[in-house]
Amino acid sequence: MNVIDVKPTRLTLALAMAFCAPAALAQVVAGSETASKLDEIVVSAPGFAPLPQTRGQMNQTDVAGKRTGTSDTASLLKDVEGVSLYGAGGVSSLPAIRGLADDRLRIKVDGMDLISACGNHMNPPLSYIDPSNVSSVQVFAGITPVSLGGDSIGGTILVDSPDPEFARPGEGNLLKGEIGAFYRSNGDATGANLSASFANESLSVSYRGSTAKADNYEAGGDFKAAGLAAAGRGWLDGDEVGSSAYETSNQSLAMGYRHENHLVELKLGVQDIPEQGWPNQRMDMTGNHSEQVNLSYKGTFDWGALEARAYNETTRHEMQFGDDKLYWYGPNNVPNSDGIAGPILPGMNGRAAGMPMDTKGNNTGVSLKGDLVLSERDILRVGGDVQQYRLDDWWEASGKGMSPNTFWNIRNGERDRFAVFAEWEAAWTPQWLTQFGLRHETVSMDADTVQGYSPTFSATDEAAFNAADRSKTDQNLDVAALARYAPSSTQSYEFGYAQKTRSPNLYERYAWSTNGMAMRMINMAGDGNGYVGNLDLKPEVAHTVSATADWHDANRATWGLKVTPYFTYVDNYIDAERCSSGGASCTAANLTRTDGFVYLRFVNESARLYGVDVAGHMLLGTTQAMGVFAGKGSLSYVRGKNPTTGDNLYNMMPLNARLALEQKLGNWTNTVELELVADKDKVSATRNEVETAGYGLLHLRSSYEWKQLRFDVGVENVFDRFYNHPLGGAYLGQGKTMSGTDVAWGTLVPGVGRSIYAGVTVTF
């Protein structure tokens, strides 16, 4: 192992804080017994953790204990205080931080800003990386440094795959790999992963592949009547959650080249999802193919550090009715609830052969960031981002009223971002550290003219949209100011203010048809309602203040308690109001309905969110016979209100807590965890959101490591408790889901019942 002894200068701290993430530095510079990434840097000066503290931070070891129980990378975050998950497909949950979710978060996968190319957001960023390929996870909540944020208001999530490893000098070539497999009883889920890498001292090549497949899962009890999913479809038991099956595969090839303190890496990735059911959407994913190219550079110099990246991602996405939803739509030319009758096509008996919906996205980005050492006290981070995004969303004619033309939902949609930022961090004294940053973004959006299925299909909407000025440019400003005071080795206090800005996404601005069927295809909330866009939307501007008190023992090993209250006010919050003009579904009755699905238009209003996150850990005791016992827990509360209307914000997670007891004895690690969730009784009246009851779940996990083997077993929801997850959404998993009347309102997607899982991993 080569060791570089660095004198205690401010450059030492600059290197230790490179890219504003200590975990990221560890991935770049830390060594292991068999391989090196960059030469280890021994720091002899007292350092400090960069601002702000992360809400959650996981390394490869932490992830290894979680991945057997899930194929959904977003679910790795469920133990992080302040983070909750919107229900979606089996590998596509949407994380929420303190009540703000989806596009309101900046989510980076291997440094790439990925975008969901779907009107239902069925392919969110974290669905593009399998848990077996995750090396580190970091969550920044609320006040995020401008060097990590941009075009978001809720926080930042960084997920990275392993960095390249290199052979140590004089030790010959490095060859290593991993094989793993798992089984989960609920849904009969199976999966496997494989990785292999070869490296010398300067060149590293690695391959990683994974696959997972599951049938519909079962709830902890019946929540509907047993019977045919739909006419001509298979049988579903009363506890079987329709449209929750999935199949996915991911492959990646990474090549890294290292020279002294410089690292260049090229990653190529391919994802294929032939099917993924959606229990809270009216359609299913019947195909998602993505290809990614990601080129990056990292280097350290006498003056600081530099990072550059260029990437491109293409997505081809398809939606249709899956196995549990009706394929042949409509009887013998009889008008449906939207008044669509349409012509009788040859051989179709007046029925439509499903509803094909296709999307193509192309996402190209370039970023540059430098950490400049100005003095012993000061570091300046400067950089910029450019992102160019193109989207086509079209629905081919399939008969009935959906003919004879192709319906263009978004044609040549454009969303381009140009950003620059500067961030100054200063260590004034050993106790005081401050950070101040500014970021400016220009977000330019446009879309071409559209067309309906026929000249009479949403003709008024089509004419108005095509005649409107669709070119929009937003000038957005972010500000972040943070400070940390650490009066002693056992306590620190962090506080700050941030202004964060997000421009609307393409669907919020450019979805144009008020036809009921078309509106039900625009739904990023999983609530069963229909939505239409708004060309006049303004960017959301969030003002957040928060503070964190962190008490702990001097070594942060025996005990710790962290409390974070926060408050956020959002100007021009993109909420929704019921529509009363336009298509046949935007009627006066739509304004007053309280017991059914409704039709909504995206609008700017306001939002107020406040709450508290609490996390703690304690070493409980050690015995020779029983090993080491430790406890940890977290508690989160968020309250969301729309001051403009007086309504509650949609999908706010109620008070919830997790308590865990962990035992380590030799090679064994055993965990008992209690998950507690309160009633959700503050719901959105605008969306006719349904209340949920509180519940408690017990989970058991155990792992055993021996040389190159790792075994994981566990039981989720030990007592097979039935519950409705507060963010699970409306149940639309079976039947004639596109009908405005055939899907029962008020049934929620239930949580997963008891599931026993086991997995094995072999490394070499």
PDB file of C-alpha atoms in Angstrom, residues 10 41 50 106 112 123 126 135 170 176 227 269 377 393 440 476 479 505 528 544 583 599 620 635 637 721 739:
ATOM      1  CA  ARG A  10      -6.385  23.462   4.545  1.00  0.00           C
ATOM      2  CA  ILE A  41      -4.241   9.709   2.015  1.00  0.00           C
ATOM      3  CA  PRO A  50     -18.964  18.831   5.577  1.00  0.00           C
ATOM      4  CA  ARG A 106     -32.903  15.962  -7.085  1.00  0.00           C
ATOM      5  CA  MET A 112     -26.602  11.449 -13.708  1.00  0.00           C
ATOM      6  CA  ASN A 123     -39.650   4.848 -14.710  1.00  0.00           C
ATOM      7  CA  LEU A 126     -33.981   4.921  -8.789  1.00  0.00           C
ATOM      8  CA  SER A 135     -22.422   0.868  -3.300  1.00  0.00           C
ATOM      9  CA  GLY A 170       3.708  -5.180  -7.172  1.00  0.00           C
ATOM     10  CA  LYS A 176     -12.697 -10.669  -8.255  1.00  0.00           C
ATOM     11  CA  GLY A 227     -63.149 -13.603  -8.659  1.00  0.00           C
ATOM     12  CA  GLY A 269     -25.764   0.495 -18.770  1.00  0.00           C
ATOM     13  CA  ARG A 377      -9.773  28.751   6.186  1.00  0.00           C
ATOM     14  CA  ASP A 393     -45.442  10.768 -25.968  1.00  0.00           C
ATOM     15  CA  HIS A 440     -28.835  30.286 -11.034  1.00  0.00           C
ATOM     16  CA  ASN A 476     -34.549  30.386 -11.188  1.00  0.00           C
ATOM     17  CA  VAL A 479     -29.733  30.310  -2.103  1.00  0.00           C
ATOM     18  CA  ASN A 505     -42.093  19.113 -15.739  1.00  0.00           C
ATOM     19  CA  GLY A 528     -56.897   7.320  -9.603  1.00  0.00           C
ATOM     20  CA  THR A 544     -36.937  26.404   4.211  1.00  0.00           C
ATOM     21  CA  GLY A 583     -64.171  17.890 -21.942  1.00  0.00           C
ATOM     22  CA  TYR A 599     -60.721  15.443 -12.856  1.00  0.00           C
ATOM     23  CA  LEU A 620     -27.046  -1.423  25.307  1.00  0.00           C
ATOM     24  CA  LEU A 635     -39.394   9.178  14.428  1.00  0.00           C
ATOM     25  CA  TYR A 637     -43.718  13.869  11.580  1.00  0.00           C
ATOM     26  CA  ARG A 721     -50.970  -7.935   9.627  1.00  0.00           C
ATOM     27  CA  SER A 739     -63.925   3.051 -17.398  1.00  0.00           C
TER      28      SER A 739
END
